[in-house]
mmCIF file of C-alpha atoms and ligand atoms in Angstrom:
data_model
loop_
_atom_site.group_PDB
_atom_site.id
_atom_site.type_symbol
_atom_site.label_atom_id
_atom_site.label_comp_id
_atom_site.label_asym_id
_atom_site.label_seq_id
_atom_site.Cartn_x
_atom_site.Cartn_y
_atom_site.Cartn_z
ATOM 1 C CA MET A 1 -64.894 -95.400 -2.523
ATOM 2 C CA ILE A 2 -63.765 -92.005 -3.770
ATOM 3 C CA ASP A 3 -60.426 -90.320 -3.179
ATOM 4 C CA LEU A 4 -59.635 -87.087 -4.979
ATOM 5 C CA HIS A 5 -56.097 -86.323 -3.762
ATOM 6 C CA SER A 6 -53.048 -88.573 -4.143
ATOM 7 C CA HIS A 7 -49.421 -88.565 -5.257
ATOM 8 C CA SER A 8 -47.162 -90.765 -7.365
ATOM 9 C CA THR A 9 -43.431 -90.863 -8.132
ATOM 10 C CA ILE A 10 -44.069 -88.116 -10.682
ATOM 11 C CA SER A 11 -44.053 -85.782 -7.680
ATOM 12 C CA ASP A 12 -43.173 -86.902 -4.161
ATOM 13 C CA GLY A 13 -45.148 -90.127 -3.766
ATOM 14 C CA LEU A 14 -43.437 -93.505 -3.384
ATOM 15 C CA LEU A 15 -45.580 -95.498 -5.827
ATOM 16 C CA SER A 16 -45.541 -95.216 -9.602
ATOM 17 C CA PRO A 17 -48.839 -94.126 -11.161
ATOM 18 C CA THR A 18 -49.615 -97.772 -11.988
ATOM 19 C CA GLU A 19 -48.727 -98.991 -8.491
ATOM 20 C CA LEU A 20 -50.761 -96.200 -6.934
ATOM 21 C CA VAL A 21 -53.878 -97.094 -8.917
ATOM 22 C CA ARG A 22 -53.433 -100.784 -8.053
ATOM 23 C CA HIS A 23 -53.028 -99.874 -4.407
ATOM 24 C CA ALA A 24 -56.200 -97.770 -4.487
ATOM 25 C CA HIS A 25 -58.003 -100.717 -6.080
ATOM 26 C CA THR A 26 -56.996 -103.058 -3.242
ATOM 27 C CA LYS A 27 -58.383 -100.492 -0.787
ATOM 28 C CA GLY A 28 -61.791 -100.431 -2.468
ATOM 29 C CA ILE A 29 -61.403 -97.067 -4.201
ATOM 30 C CA LYS A 30 -63.449 -96.822 -7.385
ATOM 31 C CA VAL A 31 -62.864 -93.180 -8.245
ATOM 32 C CA LEU A 32 -59.346 -91.854 -7.791
ATOM 33 C CA SER A 33 -57.706 -88.584 -8.674
ATOM 34 C CA LEU A 34 -53.962 -88.453 -9.148
ATOM 35 C CA THR A 35 -52.974 -84.936 -8.081
ATOM 36 C CA ASP A 36 -49.205 -84.726 -8.301
ATOM 37 C CA HIS A 37 -47.560 -81.481 -7.241
ATOM 38 C CA ASP A 38 -47.184 -79.125 -10.214
ATOM 39 C CA ASP A 39 -47.080 -81.937 -12.786
ATOM 40 C CA VAL A 40 -49.593 -83.921 -14.853
ATOM 41 C CA GLU A 41 -47.095 -86.357 -16.345
ATOM 42 C CA GLY A 42 -48.478 -89.422 -14.536
ATOM 43 C CA LEU A 43 -52.081 -89.127 -15.659
ATOM 44 C CA LYS A 44 -51.823 -91.108 -18.883
ATOM 45 C CA GLU A 45 -50.312 -94.136 -17.199
ATOM 46 C CA ALA A 46 -52.722 -93.935 -14.270
ATOM 47 C CA THR A 47 -55.695 -93.685 -16.623
ATOM 48 C CA SER A 48 -54.682 -96.837 -18.523
ATOM 49 C CA GLU A 49 -54.278 -98.827 -15.328
ATOM 50 C CA ALA A 50 -57.567 -97.548 -13.918
ATOM 51 C CA LYS A 51 -59.340 -98.654 -17.095
ATOM 52 C CA LEU A 52 -57.945 -102.169 -16.739
ATOM 53 C CA LEU A 53 -59.232 -102.349 -13.181
ATOM 54 C CA GLY A 54 -62.685 -100.894 -13.897
ATOM 55 C CA MET A 55 -61.912 -97.727 -11.941
ATOM 56 C CA HIS A 56 -62.381 -94.087 -12.921
ATOM 57 C CA LEU A 57 -59.330 -91.845 -12.866
ATOM 58 C CA ILE A 58 -59.962 -88.137 -12.472
ATOM 59 C CA HIS A 59 -57.237 -86.032 -14.062
ATOM 60 C CA GLY A 60 -55.913 -83.812 -11.324
ATOM 61 C CA VAL A 61 -53.011 -81.655 -10.210
ATOM 62 C CA GLU A 62 -52.001 -79.950 -6.953
ATOM 63 C CA ILE A 63 -50.666 -76.477 -7.648
ATOM 64 C CA SER A 64 -48.292 -74.675 -5.259
ATOM 65 C CA VAL A 65 -49.367 -71.083 -4.667
ATOM 66 C CA THR A 66 -48.030 -68.174 -2.647
ATOM 67 C CA TRP A 67 -50.703 -66.009 -1.091
ATOM 68 C CA LYS A 68 -49.543 -63.208 1.252
ATOM 69 C CA ARG A 69 -46.251 -65.063 1.784
ATOM 70 C CA ALA A 70 -48.050 -68.268 2.809
ATOM 71 C CA THR A 71 -47.822 -71.440 0.727
ATOM 72 C CA ILE A 72 -51.263 -72.727 -0.212
ATOM 73 C CA HIS A 73 -52.077 -75.795 -2.287
ATOM 74 C CA ILE A 74 -54.878 -75.725 -4.829
ATOM 75 C CA VAL A 75 -56.141 -78.964 -6.336
ATOM 76 C CA GLY A 76 -57.455 -78.865 -9.901
ATOM 77 C CA LEU A 77 -59.843 -81.688 -10.802
ATOM 78 C CA ASN A 78 -60.988 -82.801 -14.243
ATOM 79 C CA VAL A 79 -58.343 -80.716 -15.935
ATOM 80 C CA ASP A 80 -57.362 -81.290 -19.545
ATOM 81 C CA SER A 81 -53.786 -82.450 -19.043
ATOM 82 C CA GLU A 82 -52.833 -81.425 -22.567
ATOM 83 C CA ASN A 83 -53.947 -77.830 -22.234
ATOM 84 C CA LYS A 84 -51.070 -75.508 -23.187
ATOM 85 C CA THR A 85 -51.812 -72.812 -20.618
ATOM 86 C CA LEU A 86 -51.829 -75.384 -17.830
ATOM 87 C CA LEU A 87 -48.697 -77.152 -19.073
ATOM 88 C CA GLN A 88 -46.748 -73.918 -19.436
ATOM 89 C CA GLY A 89 -47.807 -72.719 -16.019
ATOM 90 C CA LEU A 90 -46.807 -75.964 -14.334
ATOM 91 C CA SER A 91 -43.520 -75.990 -16.184
ATOM 92 C CA SER A 92 -42.696 -72.536 -14.832
ATOM 93 C CA ILE A 93 -43.397 -73.725 -11.269
ATOM 94 C CA ARG A 94 -41.089 -76.699 -11.771
ATOM 95 C CA ASP A 95 -38.301 -74.374 -12.950
ATOM 96 C CA GLY A 96 -38.771 -72.374 -9.760
ATOM 97 C CA ARG A 97 -38.656 -75.595 -7.753
ATOM 98 C CA PHE A 98 -35.280 -76.453 -9.238
ATOM 99 C CA GLU A 99 -33.869 -73.027 -8.404
ATOM 100 C CA ARG A 100 -35.158 -73.421 -4.843
ATOM 101 C CA ALA A 101 -33.586 -76.894 -4.654
ATOM 102 C CA LYS A 102 -30.181 -75.478 -5.571
ATOM 103 C CA GLN A 103 -30.522 -72.887 -2.831
ATOM 104 C CA MET A 104 -31.634 -75.548 -0.341
ATOM 105 C CA ALA A 105 -28.588 -77.652 -1.199
ATOM 106 C CA HIS A 106 -26.361 -74.614 -0.725
ATOM 107 C CA ALA A 107 -27.931 -73.891 2.670
ATOM 108 C CA LEU A 108 -27.488 -77.501 3.785
ATOM 109 C CA GLY A 109 -23.905 -77.380 2.537
ATOM 110 C CA GLN A 110 -23.243 -74.490 4.882
ATOM 111 C CA ILE A 111 -23.987 -76.692 7.897
ATOM 112 C CA GLY A 112 -21.753 -79.421 6.519
ATOM 113 C CA ILE A 113 -24.301 -81.557 4.660
ATOM 114 C CA LYS A 114 -22.765 -82.005 1.235
ATOM 115 C CA GLY A 115 -24.158 -83.474 -1.953
ATOM 116 C CA SER A 116 -27.828 -83.017 -1.115
ATOM 117 C CA LEU A 117 -28.861 -81.816 -4.579
ATOM 118 C CA GLU A 118 -27.505 -84.961 -6.226
ATOM 119 C CA GLY A 119 -28.833 -86.972 -3.273
ATOM 120 C CA ALA A 120 -32.342 -85.552 -3.596
ATOM 121 C CA LEU A 121 -32.329 -85.982 -7.372
ATOM 122 C CA LYS A 122 -31.849 -89.738 -6.924
ATOM 123 C CA TYR A 123 -35.314 -89.903 -5.360
ATOM 124 C CA ALA A 124 -36.946 -87.704 -7.970
ATOM 125 C CA LYS A 125 -38.175 -89.866 -10.807
ATOM 126 C CA SER A 126 -39.514 -87.052 -12.900
ATOM 127 C CA GLY A 127 -39.464 -83.307 -13.323
ATOM 128 C CA ILE A 128 -40.397 -82.155 -9.869
ATOM 129 C CA LEU A 129 -37.902 -81.772 -7.091
ATOM 130 C CA GLY A 130 -39.282 -81.071 -3.648
ATOM 131 C CA ARG A 131 -38.549 -81.056 0.024
ATOM 132 C CA THR A 132 -39.672 -84.677 0.376
ATOM 133 C CA HIS A 133 -36.818 -85.778 -1.906
ATOM 134 C CA PHE A 134 -34.343 -83.857 0.254
ATOM 135 C CA ALA A 135 -36.003 -85.383 3.313
ATOM 136 C CA ARG A 136 -35.388 -88.921 2.038
ATOM 137 C CA PHE A 137 -31.759 -88.049 1.373
ATOM 138 C CA LEU A 138 -31.395 -86.670 4.923
ATOM 139 C CA VAL A 139 -32.922 -89.826 6.392
ATOM 140 C CA ASP A 140 -30.710 -92.125 4.338
ATOM 141 C CA THR A 141 -27.564 -90.221 5.290
ATOM 142 C CA GLY A 142 -28.438 -90.507 8.988
ATOM 143 C CA HIS A 143 -29.357 -86.870 9.637
ATOM 144 C CA ALA A 144 -32.885 -87.719 10.781
ATOM 145 C CA LYS A 145 -34.698 -90.879 11.829
ATOM 146 C CA ASP A 146 -37.598 -90.461 9.425
ATOM 147 C CA VAL A 147 -39.198 -88.015 6.993
ATOM 148 C CA ARG A 148 -41.436 -86.621 9.709
ATOM 149 C CA ALA A 149 -38.377 -85.790 11.822
ATOM 150 C CA VAL A 150 -36.810 -83.978 8.869
ATOM 151 C CA PHE A 151 -39.847 -81.681 8.686
ATOM 152 C CA LYS A 152 -39.280 -80.821 12.364
ATOM 153 C CA ASN A 153 -35.538 -80.170 12.251
ATOM 154 C CA TYR A 154 -34.736 -79.194 8.684
ATOM 155 C CA LEU A 155 -36.278 -77.545 5.625
ATOM 156 C CA VAL A 156 -38.903 -75.622 7.609
ATOM 157 C CA LYS A 157 -38.884 -71.991 8.716
ATOM 158 C CA GLY A 158 -36.085 -71.283 11.178
ATOM 159 C CA LYS A 159 -34.314 -74.579 10.497
ATOM 160 C CA PRO A 160 -31.348 -75.455 8.279
ATOM 161 C CA GLY A 161 -32.125 -75.863 4.603
ATOM 162 C CA PHE A 162 -35.243 -73.688 4.643
ATOM 163 C CA ILE A 163 -35.524 -71.357 1.678
ATOM 164 C CA GLU A 164 -38.408 -68.950 1.440
ATOM 165 C CA HIS A 165 -39.889 -69.441 -2.003
ATOM 166 C CA THR A 166 -42.452 -67.600 -4.066
ATOM 167 C CA TRP A 167 -44.708 -69.965 -6.000
ATOM 168 C CA THR A 168 -47.241 -68.767 -8.553
ATOM 169 C CA ASN A 169 -50.115 -66.567 -7.414
ATOM 170 C CA LEU A 170 -53.689 -67.637 -6.734
ATOM 171 C CA GLU A 171 -55.075 -65.959 -9.809
ATOM 172 C CA ASN A 172 -52.658 -67.786 -12.113
ATOM 173 C CA ALA A 173 -53.390 -71.157 -10.547
ATOM 174 C CA LEU A 174 -57.140 -70.690 -10.897
ATOM 175 C CA THR A 175 -56.809 -69.371 -14.440
ATOM 176 C CA TRP A 176 -54.788 -72.414 -15.503
ATOM 177 C CA ILE A 177 -57.266 -74.797 -13.884
ATOM 178 C CA HIS A 178 -60.286 -73.067 -15.380
ATOM 179 C CA GLU A 179 -58.764 -72.624 -18.835
ATOM 180 C CA SER A 180 -58.072 -76.340 -18.913
ATOM 181 C CA GLY A 181 -61.699 -77.087 -18.083
ATOM 182 C CA GLY A 182 -61.101 -78.073 -14.460
ATOM 183 C CA ILE A 183 -62.594 -77.179 -11.117
ATOM 184 C CA ALA A 184 -60.462 -75.830 -8.266
ATOM 185 C CA ALA A 185 -60.528 -76.983 -4.658
ATOM 186 C CA ILE A 186 -58.549 -75.723 -1.679
ATOM 187 C CA ALA A 187 -56.348 -78.601 -0.529
ATOM 188 C CA HIS A 188 -56.156 -79.578 3.187
ATOM 189 C CA PRO A 189 -57.456 -76.153 4.360
ATOM 190 C CA ALA A 190 -56.647 -76.847 8.017
ATOM 191 C CA ARG A 191 -52.946 -76.988 7.322
ATOM 192 C CA TYR A 192 -52.382 -73.287 6.678
ATOM 193 C CA ASP A 193 -51.255 -71.052 9.444
ATOM 194 C CA LEU A 194 -53.149 -67.988 8.254
ATOM 195 C CA GLY A 195 -54.932 -66.760 11.338
ATOM 196 C CA LYS A 196 -58.671 -66.152 11.356
ATOM 197 C CA ASN A 197 -58.911 -62.902 9.390
ATOM 198 C CA ASN A 198 -56.503 -63.956 6.696
ATOM 199 C CA LEU A 199 -58.243 -67.303 6.345
ATOM 200 C CA LEU A 200 -61.539 -65.534 5.705
ATOM 201 C CA ALA A 201 -59.868 -63.099 3.302
ATOM 202 C CA PHE A 202 -58.313 -66.015 1.469
ATOM 203 C CA LEU A 203 -61.610 -67.892 1.183
ATOM 204 C CA SER A 204 -63.312 -64.768 -0.208
ATOM 205 C CA GLU A 205 -60.571 -64.142 -2.731
ATOM 206 C CA PHE A 206 -60.616 -67.771 -3.849
ATOM 207 C CA LYS A 207 -64.368 -67.530 -4.321
ATOM 208 C CA GLU A 208 -64.131 -64.231 -6.217
ATOM 209 C CA LEU A 209 -61.606 -65.765 -8.601
ATOM 210 C CA GLY A 210 -64.081 -68.542 -9.409
ATOM 211 C CA GLY A 211 -62.824 -71.185 -6.983
ATOM 212 C CA GLN A 212 -65.634 -73.605 -6.204
ATOM 213 C CA GLY A 213 -64.348 -76.427 -4.042
ATOM 214 C CA ILE A 214 -62.722 -77.202 -0.714
ATOM 215 C CA GLU A 215 -61.459 -80.407 0.877
ATOM 216 C CA VAL A 216 -63.745 -80.899 3.841
ATOM 217 C CA ILE A 217 -62.422 -84.397 4.439
ATOM 218 C CA SER A 218 -58.644 -84.669 4.141
ATOM 219 C CA GLY A 219 -56.187 -87.281 5.337
ATOM 220 C CA SER A 220 -54.507 -84.556 7.349
ATOM 221 C CA HIS A 221 -57.644 -83.252 9.091
ATOM 222 C CA THR A 222 -58.806 -84.090 12.587
ATOM 223 C CA THR A 223 -62.539 -84.601 13.162
ATOM 224 C CA GLU A 224 -62.809 -81.065 14.573
ATOM 225 C CA GLN A 225 -61.043 -79.583 11.581
ATOM 226 C CA SER A 226 -63.375 -81.395 9.180
ATOM 227 C CA LEU A 227 -66.330 -80.020 11.102
ATOM 228 C CA LYS A 228 -64.916 -76.497 10.866
ATOM 229 C CA PHE A 229 -64.530 -76.741 7.106
ATOM 230 C CA GLU A 230 -67.924 -78.409 6.719
ATOM 231 C CA ARG A 231 -69.364 -75.190 8.177
ATOM 232 C CA ILE A 232 -67.161 -73.023 5.994
ATOM 233 C CA ALA A 233 -68.196 -74.973 2.881
ATOM 234 C CA ASP A 234 -71.790 -74.331 3.860
ATOM 235 C CA ASP A 235 -71.218 -70.595 4.541
ATOM 236 C CA TYR A 236 -69.315 -69.952 1.322
ATOM 237 C CA GLU A 237 -71.378 -72.386 -0.766
ATOM 238 C CA PHE A 238 -68.309 -74.360 -1.719
ATOM 239 C CA LEU A 239 -68.545 -77.838 -3.192
ATOM 240 C CA ALA A 240 -66.975 -80.366 -0.845
ATOM 241 C CA SER A 241 -64.113 -82.660 -1.769
ATOM 242 C CA ILE A 242 -62.490 -85.600 -0.069
ATOM 243 C CA GLY A 243 -58.897 -86.734 -0.402
ATOM 244 C CA SER A 244 -56.398 -88.828 1.518
ATOM 245 C CA ASP A 245 -53.316 -86.965 0.195
ATOM 246 C CA TYR A 246 -51.752 -90.409 0.022
ATOM 247 C CA HIS A 247 -47.989 -90.382 -0.697
ATOM 248 C CA GLY A 248 -47.236 -94.103 -0.281
ATOM 249 C CA PRO A 249 -46.721 -96.664 2.463
ATOM 250 C CA GLY A 250 -45.170 -95.340 5.662
ATOM 251 C CA ILE A 251 -45.182 -91.623 4.809
ATOM 252 C CA SER A 252 -48.877 -90.822 4.510
ATOM 253 C CA TYR A 253 -51.257 -89.264 6.968
ATOM 254 C CA ARG A 254 -53.968 -91.755 6.158
ATOM 255 C CA GLU A 255 -54.355 -94.981 4.249
ATOM 256 C CA MET A 256 -56.570 -94.870 1.189
ATOM 257 C CA GLY A 257 -60.122 -96.022 1.752
ATOM 258 C CA SER A 258 -59.962 -95.191 5.480
ATOM 259 C CA LEU A 259 -61.363 -91.652 5.373
ATOM 260 C CA PRO A 260 -64.720 -90.715 6.860
ATOM 261 C CA LYS A 261 -67.577 -90.025 4.461
ATOM 262 C CA LEU A 262 -68.524 -86.505 3.478
ATOM 263 C CA PRO A 263 -71.044 -85.093 5.954
ATOM 264 C CA GLU A 264 -74.653 -85.187 4.697
ATOM 265 C CA THR A 265 -74.867 -81.393 4.725
ATOM 266 C CA CYS A 266 -72.127 -81.081 2.089
ATOM 267 C CA VAL A 267 -72.644 -80.835 -1.638
ATOM 268 C CA PRO A 268 -70.106 -83.266 -3.140
ATOM 269 C CA ILE A 269 -67.838 -81.806 -5.785
ATOM 270 C CA TRP A 270 -68.728 -84.811 -7.968
ATOM 271 C CA LYS A 271 -72.466 -84.086 -7.777
ATOM 272 C CA THR A 272 -72.736 -83.420 -11.518
ATOM 273 C CA TRP A 273 -70.131 -85.963 -12.641
ATOM 274 C CA ASN A 274 -72.469 -88.588 -14.113
ATOM 275 C CA GLU A 275 -69.879 -91.227 -14.874
ATOM 276 C CA VAL A 276 -68.565 -91.005 -11.328
ATOM 277 C CA ASN A 277 -71.993 -91.208 -9.742
ATOM 278 C CA ALA A 278 -72.820 -94.261 -11.838
ATOM 279 C CA LEU A 279 -69.757 -96.006 -10.380
ATOM 280 C CA LEU A 280 -70.427 -94.931 -6.815
ATOM 281 C CA ASN A 281 -74.074 -95.942 -6.686
HETATM 282 P P1 AMP B 1 -42.589 -78.800 -1.295
HETATM 283 O O1 AMP B 1 -43.810 -78.606 -2.132
HETATM 284 O O2 AMP B 1 -41.416 -79.296 -2.088
HETATM 285 O O3 AMP B 1 -42.264 -77.615 -0.432
HETATM 286 O O4 AMP B 1 -42.891 -79.997 -0.302
HETATM 287 C C1 AMP B 1 -44.124 -80.103 0.346
HETATM 288 C C2 AMP B 1 -44.377 -81.562 0.649
HETATM 289 O O5 AMP B 1 -43.590 -81.962 1.763
HETATM 290 C C3 AMP B 1 -45.804 -81.870 1.055
HETATM 291 O O6 AMP B 1 -46.622 -82.078 -0.064
HETATM 292 C C4 AMP B 1 -45.620 -83.155 1.824
HETATM 293 O O7 AMP B 1 -45.504 -84.234 0.927
HETATM 294 C C5 AMP B 1 -44.274 -82.957 2.487
HETATM 295 N N1 AMP B 1 -44.428 -82.483 3.883
HETATM 296 C C6 AMP B 1 -44.629 -81.239 4.313
HETATM 297 N N2 AMP B 1 -44.700 -81.188 5.660
HETATM 298 C C7 AMP B 1 -44.536 -82.460 6.080
HETATM 299 C C8 AMP B 1 -44.504 -83.090 7.370
HETATM 300 N N3 AMP B 1 -44.650 -82.393 8.500
HETATM 301 N N4 AMP B 1 -44.323 -84.431 7.399
HETATM 302 C C9 AMP B 1 -44.166 -85.141 6.271
HETATM 303 N N5 AMP B 1 -44.190 -84.608 5.037
HETATM 304 C C10 AMP B 1 -44.372 -83.286 4.949
HETATM 305 MN MN1 MN B 2 -46.219 -83.944 -1.169
HETATM 306 MN MN1 MN B 3 -50.511 -80.370 -0.280
HETATM 307 MN MN1 MN B 4 -50.982 -83.444 -1.742
#
């Protein structure tokens, strides 16, 4: 009934904010967070639609961070989407995204794939331009059979079109989230290739900077991975979050409303959110 990680056309999802909320409603979700990459533009529309449907929309964002050369995603929940610090920070990430996109297009051009910047822009409805938009262009021009195949053969380390990019740092991301009244959670923690020691160092640094949450249940986690992060949440006294990371039909890890429940041992990140608990009970 609760899903705290999802995407709309404002970032790289396939459904508009309204369509996404309607979709969540049909799947029995009562509390949804829209967490577009580096952009909060869709929250107003999503909030209106959620109201009409008797749902609760948590204002969220998924911020791209570089930590020791690794890309890490931090979800901010219950942020004030009009906060200047947050808006300026996100805007600077989007500028960086556009510069990266130009470089990606140049790199693809060098292996004979022309027009990918314009091609990717056709799929981007709003201010953020990401690899998923390039992936759709590559699928539609016959360079890969689906988006998943693109992320095997292009745009990833060692493959054509990959550009190493430096996002904002962890401290900035947490500062923006906290200054806008939100709470930070590490998104899909099993998806980072950090190695054991770096993972522990990252978790400690996140905690020291005031980070409080972690996605124990994620659409991209296996059962074993959820168990691992259930233990880590317990060890580090993190609040536990749950999110499908839904991007739309056909390109998502998991359907909304199909995730396992949070394990009993976890303290839910929404524990003190009265309005949310009233809806869930
Ligand atoms: P970006 O932030 O522009 O580098 O793009 C990252 C996004 O690409 C993620 O949020 C996913 O939506 C998508 N993505 C990354 N890896 C994969 C994959 N293996 N299969 C499908 N989509 C992926
Ligand atoms: Mn995405
Ligand atoms: Mn992510
Ligand atoms: Mn996501």
